[in-house]
């Protein structure tokens, strides 16, 4: 019975997208209801798998090497739950924003979610490829919808780099099929030890490059800041919270299923450290709120991948904790940015002076999110970073420890810089933009309210993560053990 | 894998990469397409060759492996959609670049008002027909 949660997770948003198009007048209600269903399914998966173990569904009842297997474990459960929470928040926050004037925005976000959820629960390389394409096509749509926002100009780089990654992915899939005769994780893992070591290295490297591009690891993540900055902040919240996480989860599948040799994971660790520091350095140079936040996504992915590169139970569990924290907090911060845009019409840090006084609630939410992003105790960021640090120390990965230390300090500096910009006695830019009155003003007020509520909800969930850090970490530990237990996957799927 | 298919594969991937590095955007689309087709060809070449994988043709052992064909078919469909999208995107992106802020300064007056959206004008020329074509239009 619980295995039906998997198709619900994937097909739910797809059906929701269709319904939203059928009844465009009710798209807020339909979109929000769909998000609730997806959230319930994801939470159900998390609860079912929290004790360790997997939920396996063979699509169409076809036996394993022939059919497509969907596998839900705690890794998928945690990732899906926080993603669904962001989906819900975005559906709430979209109300009244300029982005919501296009009928297609909500369906496109839902289609994006379909791809993301499919990528989380698939146990098949080719289905993963298809999931990536769904995610990409939906994100292209969102990115290029508002031509005057510069999205069109950012798009070709983004599309081309992802298109090349897709082709390399397909080449690697061909290699895997040629070497093992399968594309499903379980049968591939079973045949993997008999494959020629050189071919194995080539395939793992190709897949690693692809997933690193999707996860926006430096230097392959150069597409990210321009692309995210071109999105309206509400949609930026969806993109920042969901897109790169698909790459991270794919990397987790890669290291657990294809058992890369230690050299490969060492390279991954170095890349992760470079990414976490490089991302913050980029962020420090940015001058507008959502660009700063987008650049921090890169840095945060670096943190997550450290845990993946350690390839042990403690490291993977820390990654999952970090992923949960990051998706919630990053989503919340970008929704705060959406609220700021609705209020003031700008995101340039220079023009946001005085926000602390004129919009204390938004500024307060930002402060809370910024503290979590920097990892100050007792926020969820602190919990996640401590878990990651303990894992790195336990694995003698001192480079990662040093990298995390410096990246955290720089993150704090960056967040202080942004917050300082909100202080002081600026004129309230909103006063001028709202004074024009009319429907634009009510829409703005509605959008600001929606964004505030959504951001507060996500931050409350993030607080929940830090309050229930103990049980969550235990669940993540059991989930990581399950994810690393490839022989278990083989028996469960193939028998 | 025969020599011919290997040469084809190398040509597709090689020229695809070459075109991808080109400065001219339409050529990069072509390059992405060729690269994709190279990948599809490699997928098709995996698995056993033989009779058409239909129930009433040949025997179980003489039929070709159908899985790579199914994978290739899916990949071709996705690739075609992507190529179409990319071309539309390039068109829109050129319009955005040569649009209001990318244009050569035009004299103030009725023509300086927000330019009419060119996307629904198949000729690609300004509707009033009076203005001199921008460099982009000359290239087209």
Coordinates of C-alpha atoms in Angstrom, one line a residue:
Chain A
X1 CA 0.0 0.0 0.0
X2 CA 2.8 2.4 0.9
X3 CA 4.4 1.8 -2.5
X4 CA 1.5 3.8 -4.0
X5 CA 3.1 6.9 -2.3
X6 CA 5.8 6.9 -5.0
X7 CA 3.5 7.3 -8.1
X8 CA 1.4 9.8 -6.1
X9 CA 4.5 11.8 -5.5
X10 CA 5.4 11.8 -9.2
X11 CA 2.0 11.9 -10.9
X12 CA 0.3 14.1 -8.3
X13 CA 2.0 17.4 -9.4
X14 CA 1.6 16.4 -13.1
X15 CA -2.1 15.9 -12.7
X16 CA -2.3 19.1 -10.7
X17 CA -0.5 20.9 -13.5
X18 CA -3.2 19.7 -15.9
X19 CA -6.0 20.7 -13.6
X20 CA -4.6 24.1 -13.1
X21 CA -4.7 24.6 -16.8
X22 CA -8.2 23.3 -17.0
X23 CA -9.6 25.7 -14.5
X24 CA -7.2 28.7 -14.7
X25 CA -9.5 30.9 -12.6
X26 CA -9.1 28.6 -9.7
X27 CA -5.4 28.1 -10.2
X28 CA -4.4 29.4 -6.7
X29 CA -6.7 26.9 -5.0
X30 CA -5.8 23.9 -7.3
X31 CA -2.1 24.7 -7.1
X32 CA -2.2 24.9 -3.3
X33 CA -4.3 21.8 -3.0
X34 CA -1.9 19.9 -5.2
X35 CA 1.1 21.1 -3.2
X36 CA -0.7 19.8 0.0
X37 CA -1.3 16.4 -1.6
X38 CA 2.4 16.2 -2.7
X39 CA 3.5 17.3 0.8
X40 CA 1.3 14.6 2.4
X41 CA 2.7 11.9 0.1
X42 CA 6.3 13.0 0.7
X43 CA 5.7 13.1 4.5
X44 CA 4.1 9.7 4.3
X45 CA 7.2 8.4 2.5
X46 CA 9.5 9.9 5.1
X47 CA 7.5 8.4 8.0
X48 CA 7.3 5.0 6.3
X49 CA 11.1 4.9 5.7
X50 CA 12.3 6.7 8.8
X51 CA 13.1 3.4 10.5
X52 CA 15.4 2.5 7.6
X53 CA 14.4 0.3 4.7
X54 CA 12.9 1.0 1.4
X55 CA 9.6 1.2 -0.5
X56 CA 9.9 -0.5 -3.9
X57 CA 7.5 -0.3 -6.7
X58 CA 7.9 -2.1 -10.0
X59 CA 6.1 0.1 -12.5
X60 CA 3.4 -1.9 -14.4
X61 CA 4.2 -5.0 -12.3
X62 CA 7.0 -5.8 -14.8
X63 CA 9.7 -7.9 -13.1
X64 CA 12.9 -6.0 -12.2
X65 CA 15.5 -6.2 -15.0
X66 CA 12.8 -5.5 -17.6
X67 CA 10.6 -2.9 -15.9
X68 CA 11.3 0.4 -14.3
X69 CA 11.7 0.4 -10.5
X70 CA 10.8 3.3 -8.3
X71 CA 12.5 3.1 -4.9
X72 CA 11.8 5.4 -2.0
X73 CA 14.2 5.5 0.9
X74 CA 14.9 8.1 3.7
X75 CA 17.1 10.0 1.3
X76 CA 14.3 10.4 -1.1
X77 CA 11.8 10.9 1.8
X78 CA 13.7 13.8 3.4
X79 CA 14.5 15.5 0.0
X80 CA 10.9 15.1 -1.2
X81 CA 9.3 16.4 2.0
X82 CA 11.3 19.6 2.2
X83 CA 10.9 20.2 -1.6
X84 CA 7.1 19.7 -1.2
X85 CA 7.2 22.2 1.6
X86 CA 8.8 24.8 -0.6
X87 CA 6.3 24.0 -3.4
X88 CA 3.5 24.7 -1.0
X89 CA 5.2 27.9 0.1
X90 CA 5.7 29.1 -3.5
X91 CA 2.1 28.3 -4.4
X92 CA 1.0 30.5 -1.4
X93 CA 3.5 33.3 -2.2
X94 CA 2.7 33.4 -5.9
X95 CA -0.6 35.2 -5.2
X96 CA -0.7 38.7 -6.4
X97 CA 2.8 38.6 -7.9
X98 CA 3.4 39.7 -11.5
X99 CA 4.6 36.2 -12.2
X100 CA 1.1 34.8 -11.4
X101 CA -0.5 36.9 -14.1
X102 CA 0.6 34.3 -16.6
X103 CA -1.7 31.3 -16.4
X104 CA 1.2 29.0 -17.1
X105 CA 3.4 29.8 -14.1
X106 CA 1.7 27.5 -11.5
X107 CA 1.5 24.5 -13.9
X108 CA 5.1 25.0 -14.9
X109 CA 6.2 25.0 -11.3
X110 CA 4.2 21.8 -10.8
X111 CA 5.7 20.1 -13.8
X112 CA 9.1 21.1 -12.4
X113 CA 8.1 19.4 -9.2
X114 CA 7.1 16.2 -11.1
X115 CA 10.6 16.0 -12.5
X116 CA 12.3 16.7 -9.2
X117 CA 10.2 14.0 -7.4
X118 CA 10.8 11.5 -10.2
X119 CA 14.6 12.2 -9.9
X120 CA 14.4 11.5 -6.1
X121 CA 12.5 8.2 -6.3
X122 CA 13.8 6.6 -9.5
X123 CA 16.0 3.6 -9.4
X124 CA 16.9 3.7 -13.0
X125 CA 19.5 5.7 -14.9
X126 CA 17.5 6.4 -18.0
X127 CA 14.4 7.5 -15.9
X128 CA 16.8 9.8 -14.1
X129 CA 17.8 11.2 -17.5
X130 CA 14.1 11.8 -18.4
X131 CA 13.5 13.4 -15.0
X132 CA 16.4 15.8 -15.6
X133 CA 14.9 16.8 -18.9
X134 CA 11.5 17.4 -17.4
X135 CA 13.1 19.6 -14.7
X136 CA 15.1 21.5 -17.3
X137 CA 12.3 22.1 -19.8
X138 CA 10.1 23.4 -17.0
X139 CA 12.9 25.6 -15.7
X140 CA 13.6 26.9 -19.2
X141 CA 10.0 27.9 -19.4
X142 CA 10.0 29.8 -16.2
X143 CA 13.3 31.4 -17.0
X144 CA 12.4 32.8 -20.4
X145 CA 8.8 33.7 -19.6
X146 CA 9.6 37.3 -18.8
X147 CA 11.7 38.4 -21.7
X148 CA 12.3 41.9 -20.3
X149 CA 13.8 40.6 -17.1
X150 CA 17.0 39.6 -18.8
X151 CA 16.0 36.0 -18.5
X152 CA 16.2 35.6 -22.2
X153 CA 19.7 36.8 -22.3
X154 CA 20.8 34.5 -19.4
X155 CA 18.9 31.5 -20.9
X156 CA 21.1 30.4 -23.8
X157 CA 24.1 29.8 -21.5
X158 CA 22.0 27.9 -19.1
X159 CA 20.3 25.9 -21.8
X160 CA 23.4 25.1 -23.7
X161 CA 25.4 24.0 -20.7
X162 CA 22.6 21.7 -19.6
X163 CA 22.1 20.4 -23.1
X164 CA 25.7 19.3 -23.3
X165 CA 25.4 17.8 -19.9
X166 CA 22.3 15.8 -21.1
X167 CA 24.2 14.5 -24.1
X168 CA 27.1 13.4 -21.9
X169 CA 24.6 11.8 -19.6
X170 CA 23.2 9.9 -22.6
X171 CA 26.6 8.8 -23.7
X172 CA 27.3 7.5 -20.2
X173 CA 23.9 5.7 -20.1
X174 CA 24.9 4.0 -23.4
X175 CA 28.2 3.0 -21.8
X176 CA 26.4 1.5 -18.7
X177 CA 24.0 -0.4 -20.9
X178 CA 26.8 -1.7 -23.1
X179 CA 28.9 -2.8 -20.1
X180 CA 26.1 -4.3 -18.0
X181 CA 23.1 -4.8 -20.2
X182 CA 20.9 -2.8 -17.8
X183 CA 20.1 0.7 -16.8
X184 CA 18.3 0.0 -13.5
X185 CA 20.4 0.7 -10.4
X186 CA 19.9 -2.7 -8.9
X187 CA 20.9 -4.9 -11.9
X188 CA 23.7 -2.4 -12.8
X189 CA 25.1 -2.6 -9.3
X190 CA 24.9 -6.4 -9.4
X191 CA 26.9 -6.6 -12.7
X192 CA 29.2 -3.6 -11.9
X193 CA 32.1 -5.6 -10.2
X194 CA 32.6 -7.6 -13.4
X195 CA 33.0 -4.5 -15.6
X196 CA 36.4 -3.5 -16.9
X197 CA 38.0 -1.1 -14.4
X198 CA 39.0 1.5 -17.1
X199 CA 35.5 1.6 -18.5
X200 CA 34.1 1.9 -15.0
X201 CA 36.3 4.9 -14.4
X202 CA 35.2 6.5 -17.6
X203 CA 31.5 6.0 -16.9
X204 CA 31.8 7.2 -13.3
X205 CA 33.7 10.3 -14.4
X206 CA 31.2 11.1 -17.1
X207 CA 28.2 10.7 -14.7
X208 CA 30.0 12.7 -12.0
X209 CA 30.6 15.6 -14.4
X210 CA 26.9 15.5 -15.4
X211 CA 25.6 15.5 -11.9
X212 CA 28.1 18.1 -10.8
X213 CA 26.8 20.4 -13.6
X214 CA 23.3 19.8 -12.3
X215 CA 24.3 20.4 -8.7
X216 CA 26.2 23.6 -9.8
X217 CA 29.5 22.5 -8.4
X218 CA 32.3 25.0 -9.5
X219 CA 33.5 25.4 -12.1
X220 CA 30.6 23.7 -13.8
X221 CA 28.0 25.8 -12.0
X222 CA 28.8 29.0 -13.8
X223 CA 25.3 28.9 -15.3
X224 CA 23.6 29.3 -12.0
X225 CA 23.9 32.9 -10.7
X226 CA 22.8 34.6 -13.9
X227 CA 20.0 32.2 -14.5
X228 CA 18.6 32.4 -10.9
X229 CA 18.9 36.2 -10.8
X230 CA 16.8 36.4 -14.0
X231 CA 13.9 34.7 -12.3
X232 CA 11.4 36.7 -10.2
X233 CA 12.3 36.0 -6.6
X234 CA 9.2 33.9 -5.9
X235 CA 10.2 31.5 -8.7
X236 CA 13.8 31.9 -7.7
X237 CA 12.8 30.3 -4.4
X238 CA 11.4 27.3 -6.2
X239 CA 14.5 27.0 -8.4
X240 CA 17.1 27.6 -5.7
X241 CA 15.4 25.1 -3.4
X242 CA 14.7 22.4 -5.9
X243 CA 17.0 22.4 -9.0
X244 CA 20.5 21.8 -7.6
X245 CA 19.2 19.3 -5.0
X246 CA 18.3 17.0 -7.9
X247 CA 22.0 17.0 -8.7
X248 CA 23.0 16.3 -5.1
X249 CA 20.6 13.4 -4.8
X250 CA 21.9 12.0 -8.1
X251 CA 25.5 12.2 -6.8
X252 CA 24.4 10.3 -3.7
X253 CA 22.9 7.6 -6.0
X254 CA 26.2 7.6 -8.0
X255 CA 28.5 7.1 -5.0
X256 CA 26.3 4.4 -3.5
X257 CA 25.3 2.4 -6.5
X258 CA 28.4 2.6 -8.7
X259 CA 31.0 2.4 -5.9
X260 CA 33.6 4.8 -7.3
X261 CA 37.2 4.4 -6.4
X262 CA 38.7 6.5 -3.5
X263 CA 40.5 8.8 -6.0
X264 CA 37.3 9.9 -7.6
X265 CA 35.7 10.7 -4.2
X266 CA 38.8 12.6 -3.1
X267 CA 38.5 14.7 -6.3
X268 CA 34.8 15.3 -5.4
X269 CA 35.8 16.4 -1.9
X270 CA 38.3 18.9 -3.3
X271 CA 35.7 20.2 -5.8
X272 CA 33.2 20.5 -3.0
X273 CA 35.5 22.6 -0.8
X274 CA 36.4 24.9 -3.8
X275 CA 32.7 25.3 -4.5
X276 CA 31.7 26.2 -0.9
X277 CA 34.4 28.9 -0.7
X278 CA 34.1 30.1 -4.3
X279 CA 30.3 30.5 -4.0
X280 CA 30.6 32.7 -0.9
X281 CA 33.3 34.8 -2.6
X282 CA 30.9 35.4 -5.6
X283 CA 28.2 36.2 -3.1
X284 CA 30.3 38.8 -1.3
X285 CA 30.7 40.7 -4.6
X286 CA 27.0 40.9 -5.4
X287 CA 25.0 44.0 -4.8
X288 CA 21.4 42.9 -4.9
X289 CA 19.6 40.7 -2.4
X290 CA 18.5 37.8 -4.7
X291 CA 21.9 37.7 -6.4
X292 CA 23.6 37.3 -3.0
X293 CA 21.2 34.5 -2.1
X294 CA 21.6 32.8 -5.5
X295 CA 25.4 32.8 -5.2
X296 CA 25.1 31.3 -1.7
X297 CA 23.2 28.3 -3.3
X298 CA 26.5 27.3 -4.9
X299 CA 28.4 27.5 -1.7
X300 CA 25.8 25.5 0.2
X301 CA 25.8 22.8 -2.5
X302 CA 29.6 22.5 -1.7
X303 CA 28.7 21.7 2.0
X304 CA 26.2 19.1 1.0
X305 CA 28.6 17.4 -1.4
X306 CA 31.3 17.1 1.3
X307 CA 29.1 14.6 3.0
X308 CA 28.5 12.7 -0.2
X309 CA 32.2 12.6 -1.0
X310 CA 32.9 11.0 2.4
X311 CA 30.8 8.0 1.3
X312 CA 30.1 6.8 4.8
X313 CA 26.9 6.6 6.9
X314 CA 27.7 9.6 9.1
X315 CA 28.6 11.8 6.1
X316 CA 25.5 10.9 4.1
X317 CA 23.3 11.5 7.1
X318 CA 24.9 14.9 7.6
X319 CA 24.3 15.7 3.9
X320 CA 20.6 14.8 4.3
X321 CA 20.3 17.0 7.4
X322 CA 22.1 19.8 5.6
X323 CA 19.9 19.4 2.5
X324 CA 16.7 19.6 4.7
X325 CA 18.0 22.8 6.4
X326 CA 19.2 24.4 3.2
X327 CA 16.1 23.8 1.1
X328 CA 13.8 25.3 3.9
X329 CA 16.0 28.2 4.8
X330 CA 17.0 29.1 1.2
X331 CA 13.4 28.9 0.1
X332 CA 12.4 31.2 3.0
X333 CA 15.1 33.7 2.3
X334 CA 14.2 34.0 -1.3
X335 CA 10.5 34.4 -0.4
X336 CA 11.6 37.2 2.0
X337 CA 13.2 38.7 -1.1
X338 CA 10.0 38.3 -2.9
X339 CA 8.2 40.1 -0.1
X340 CA 10.8 42.9 -0.3
X341 CA 10.2 43.2 -4.1
X342 CA 6.5 43.4 -3.6
X343 CA 6.9 46.1 -1.0
X344 CA 9.7 48.3 -2.5
X345 CA 9.9 47.2 -6.1
X346 CA 13.7 46.8 -5.9
X347 CA 16.3 44.3 -4.6
X348 CA 19.4 46.5 -4.9
X349 CA 21.0 46.5 -1.5
X350 CA 21.8 50.2 -1.8
X351 CA 18.1 51.1 -2.1
X352 CA 16.9 48.9 0.8
X353 CA 18.1 51.1 3.6
X354 CA 15.6 51.5 6.3
X355 CA 13.7 48.3 5.6
X356 CA 14.4 47.2 9.2
X357 CA 12.3 50.1 10.4
X358 CA 9.6 50.2 7.7
X359 CA 9.1 46.4 7.4
X360 CA 10.3 44.9 10.7
X361 CA 8.6 41.6 10.1
X362 CA 10.3 41.0 6.7
X363 CA 13.7 42.2 8.1
X364 CA 13.2 40.0 11.2
X365 CA 12.5 36.9 9.0
X366 CA 15.5 37.7 7.0
X367 CA 17.7 38.0 10.1
X368 CA 16.4 34.6 11.3
X369 CA 17.1 33.0 7.9
X370 CA 20.5 34.6 7.6
X371 CA 21.5 33.3 11.0
X372 CA 20.5 29.8 9.9
X373 CA 22.4 30.2 6.6
X374 CA 25.5 31.2 8.5
X375 CA 25.1 28.4 10.9
X376 CA 24.7 30.3 14.2
X377 CA 23.4 28.2 17.1
X378 CA 20.7 27.2 17.8
X379 CA 19.4 27.3 14.2
X380 CA 19.0 24.3 11.8
X381 CA 22.2 25.5 10.0
X382 CA 24.2 25.0 13.2
X383 CA 22.9 21.5 13.7
X384 CA 23.6 20.6 10.1
X385 CA 27.0 22.0 10.1
X386 CA 28.0 20.3 13.3
X387 CA 26.8 17.0 11.9
X388 CA 28.9 17.6 8.8
X389 CA 32.0 18.7 10.8
X390 CA 31.8 15.6 13.0
X391 CA 31.5 13.5 9.9
X392 CA 34.5 15.2 8.3
X393 CA 36.6 14.9 11.5
X394 CA 35.6 11.3 11.9
X395 CA 36.9 10.6 8.3
X396 CA 40.1 12.6 8.8
X397 CA 39.0 15.0 6.0
X398 CA 40.8 18.0 7.4
X399 CA 40.6 19.9 4.1
X400 CA 36.8 19.8 4.4
X401 CA 37.0 20.9 8.0
X402 CA 39.1 23.9 7.1
X403 CA 37.0 24.7 4.1
X404 CA 33.8 24.6 6.1
X405 CA 35.3 26.8 8.7
X406 CA 36.3 29.5 6.3
X407 CA 33.2 29.3 4.2
X408 CA 31.0 29.6 7.3
X409 CA 32.9 32.7 8.5
X410 CA 32.6 34.3 5.0
X411 CA 28.9 33.4 4.9
X412 CA 28.4 35.2 8.2
X413 CA 30.3 38.3 6.8
X414 CA 28.1 38.2 3.7
X415 CA 24.9 38.0 5.7
X416 CA 26.0 40.8 8.1
X417 CA 26.8 42.9 5.0
X418 CA 23.3 42.4 3.7
X419 CA 21.6 43.0 7.1
X420 CA 23.6 46.1 7.7
X421 CA 22.2 47.4 4.4
X422 CA 18.7 46.9 5.8
X423 CA 19.4 49.0 8.9
X424 CA 19.6 52.8 9.1
X425 CA 17.3 55.6 8.2
X426 CA 16.6 55.2 4.5
X427 CA 13.5 56.5 2.9
X428 CA 10.9 53.9 2.5
X429 CA 10.9 53.2 -1.2
X430 CA 7.5 51.5 -0.9
X431 CA 5.9 54.8 0.1
X432 CA 6.6 56.1 -3.4
X433 CA 5.7 52.9 -5.3
X434 CA 2.5 52.2 -3.3
X435 CA 1.3 55.7 -3.3
X436 CA 0.3 55.3 -6.9
X437 CA -2.6 53.3 -5.6
X438 CA -5.0 51.2 -7.7
X439 CA -4.9 47.5 -8.2
X440 CA -1.2 47.4 -8.4
X441 CA -1.0 48.5 -4.8
X442 CA -3.5 45.9 -3.6
X443 CA -1.7 43.2 -5.6
X444 CA 1.6 44.3 -4.0
X445 CA 0.2 44.2 -0.5
X446 CA -1.3 40.7 -1.2
X447 CA 2.0 39.5 -2.7
X448 CA 3.9 40.8 0.3
X449 CA 1.5 39.2 2.7
X450 CA 1.7 35.9 0.9
X451 CA 5.5 35.9 0.7
X452 CA 5.7 36.8 4.4
X453 CA 3.4 34.0 5.5
X454 CA 5.1 31.5 3.2
X455 CA 8.6 32.5 4.4
X456 CA 7.5 32.4 8.0
X457 CA 6.0 28.9 7.5
X458 CA 9.3 27.6 6.0
X459 CA 11.4 29.1 8.7
X460 CA 9.1 27.6 11.3
X461 CA 9.7 24.2 9.7
X462 CA 13.4 24.9 9.8
X463 CA 13.1 25.6 13.5
X464 CA 11.3 22.3 13.7
X465 CA 14.4 20.7 12.1
X466 CA 16.6 22.1 14.8
X467 CA 14.2 21.2 17.6
X468 CA 13.8 17.7 16.4
X469 CA 17.4 17.4 15.2
X470 CA 18.0 14.3 17.3
X471 CA 15.2 12.0 15.9
X472 CA 15.8 13.5 12.4
X473 CA 19.5 12.7 12.6
X474 CA 18.8 9.2 13.8
X475 CA 16.4 8.7 10.9
X476 CA 19.0 10.2 8.5
X477 CA 21.6 7.8 9.9
X478 CA 19.3 4.8 9.3
X479 CA 18.5 6.2 5.8
X480 CA 22.1 6.6 5.0
X481 CA 22.9 3.1 6.0
X482 CA 20.0 1.9 3.8
X483 CA 21.3 4.0 0.9
X484 CA 24.8 2.6 1.2
X485 CA 23.4 -0.9 1.5
X486 CA 23.6 -1.8 -2.2
X487 CA 23.3 -5.6 -1.8
X488 CA 20.0 -4.9 0.1
X489 CA 18.8 -2.8 -2.9
X490 CA 19.8 -5.6 -5.3
X491 CA 17.8 -8.3 -3.4
X492 CA 14.8 -6.1 -2.7
X493 CA 14.4 -5.0 -6.3
X494 CA 15.4 -8.1 -8.2
X495 CA 13.7 -10.7 -6.0
Chain B
X1 CA 30.3 -2.1 -34.3
X2 CA 31.6 -1.6 -37.8
X3 CA 34.1 0.9 -38.9
X4 CA 31.4 2.9 -40.7
X5 CA 29.3 3.4 -37.5
X6 CA 32.4 4.3 -35.5
X7 CA 33.4 6.9 -38.1
X8 CA 29.8 8.2 -38.1
X9 CA 29.8 8.4 -34.3
X10 CA 33.1 10.2 -34.2
X11 CA 32.0 12.6 -36.9
X12 CA 28.7 13.4 -35.1
X13 CA 30.3 14.0 -31.7
X14 CA 33.4 15.8 -33.1
X15 CA 31.6 18.2 -35.3
X16 CA 28.9 18.7 -32.6
X17 CA 31.6 19.8 -30.2
X18 CA 33.2 21.9 -32.8
X19 CA 30.0 23.7 -33.6
X20 CA 29.2 24.1 -30.0
X21 CA 32.3 26.2 -29.5
X22 CA 31.3 28.5 -32.4
X23 CA 30.5 32.1 -31.7
X24 CA 27.4 32.1 -33.9
X25 CA 24.5 31.0 -31.8
X26 CA 22.5 29.1 -34.5
X27 CA 25.6 27.0 -35.1
X28 CA 25.7 26.1 -31.4
X29 CA 22.2 24.8 -31.6
X30 CA 23.2 22.7 -34.6
X31 CA 26.2 21.5 -32.5
X32 CA 24.1 20.6 -29.6
X33 CA 21.8 18.6 -31.9
X34 CA 24.7 16.7 -33.5
X35 CA 26.2 15.9 -30.1
X36 CA 22.8 14.6 -29.0
X37 CA 22.5 12.5 -32.1
X38 CA 25.9 11.1 -31.5
X39 CA 24.8 10.0 -28.0
X40 CA 21.6 8.5 -29.5
X41 CA 23.7 6.5 -32.0
X42 CA 25.9 5.2 -29.3
X43 CA 22.8 4.1 -27.3
X44 CA 21.4 2.4 -30.4
X45 CA 24.7 0.5 -31.0
X46 CA 24.5 -1.1 -27.5
X47 CA 22.9 -4.5 -27.3
X48 CA 22.4 -7.3 -29.8
X49 CA 21.7 -6.6 -33.4
X50 CA 19.3 -8.9 -35.3
X51 CA 15.7 -9.3 -36.6
X52 CA 13.2 -6.6 -35.9
X53 CA 12.0 -7.0 -32.3
X54 CA 8.4 -7.9 -33.2
X55 CA 6.6 -10.9 -31.8
X56 CA 6.1 -12.6 -35.2
X57 CA 9.5 -12.0 -36.6
X58 CA 12.4 -14.4 -36.0
X59 CA 13.0 -16.2 -32.7
X60 CA 13.8 -15.0 -29.2
X61 CA 17.5 -15.3 -29.8
X62 CA 17.6 -13.8 -33.4
X63 CA 15.7 -10.7 -32.5
X64 CA 17.5 -7.4 -31.8
X65 CA 17.7 -6.1 -28.3
X66 CA 14.7 -3.7 -28.1
X67 CA 15.7 -1.8 -24.9
X68 CA 18.4 0.4 -26.6
X69 CA 15.9 1.2 -29.3
X70 CA 13.3 2.3 -26.8
X71 CA 15.9 4.4 -25.0
X72 CA 17.0 6.0 -28.3
X73 CA 13.5 6.7 -29.3
X74 CA 12.8 8.6 -26.1
X75 CA 16.1 10.5 -26.3
X76 CA 15.3 11.5 -29.9
X77 CA 11.9 12.9 -28.9
X78 CA 13.4 14.8 -26.1
X79 CA 16.2 16.1 -28.3
X80 CA 13.8 17.3 -31.0
X81 CA 11.8 19.2 -28.4
X82 CA 14.9 20.8 -27.0
X83 CA 16.2 21.8 -30.4
X84 CA 12.9 23.4 -31.3
X85 CA 12.8 25.2 -27.9
X86 CA 16.4 26.4 -28.3
X87 CA 15.7 27.8 -31.7
X88 CA 12.7 29.7 -30.5
X89 CA 14.8 30.9 -27.5
X90 CA 17.5 32.2 -29.8
X91 CA 15.0 34.1 -31.8
X92 CA 13.6 35.7 -28.7
X93 CA 17.0 36.4 -27.3
X94 CA 18.1 38.2 -30.5
X95 CA 14.9 40.2 -30.2
X96 CA 15.7 41.0 -26.6
X97 CA 19.3 42.0 -27.4
X98 CA 18.4 44.2 -30.4
X99 CA 15.2 45.4 -28.6
X100 CA 14.6 48.8 -26.9
X101 CA 17.9 49.0 -25.0
X102 CA 20.1 47.1 -27.4
X103 CA 19.1 49.2 -30.5
X104 CA 21.1 51.9 -32.1
X105 CA 19.7 55.2 -30.8
X106 CA 16.6 56.1 -32.8
X107 CA 15.4 59.7 -33.1
X108 CA 12.7 60.6 -30.6
X109 CA 9.3 60.6 -32.1
X110 CA 6.5 58.2 -32.8
X111 CA 8.9 55.5 -33.8
X112 CA 10.7 55.7 -30.4
X113 CA 7.6 54.5 -28.6
X114 CA 7.9 50.9 -27.3
X115 CA 8.7 48.7 -30.3
X116 CA 5.9 46.4 -31.4
X117 CA 6.5 42.8 -30.4
X118 CA 8.3 41.3 -33.4
X119 CA 7.7 37.7 -32.5
X120 CA 4.3 37.7 -34.2
X121 CA 5.6 39.3 -37.3
X122 CA 7.0 36.5 -39.5
X123 CA 8.9 38.9 -41.8
X124 CA 11.1 40.0 -39.0
X125 CA 11.0 43.5 -40.3
X126 CA 9.7 46.6 -38.4
X127 CA 6.1 47.1 -39.2
X128 CA 6.3 50.7 -40.2
X129 CA 8.9 49.7 -42.8
X130 CA 10.5 53.1 -42.6
X131 CA 13.3 52.5 -40.1
X132 CA 16.7 51.3 -41.2
X133 CA 17.3 47.6 -40.4
X134 CA 19.4 46.9 -37.4
X135 CA 22.7 45.0 -37.8
X136 CA 21.0 41.8 -36.6
X137 CA 18.4 42.1 -39.3
X138 CA 21.0 42.6 -42.0
X139 CA 22.6 39.4 -40.9
X140 CA 19.4 37.5 -41.2

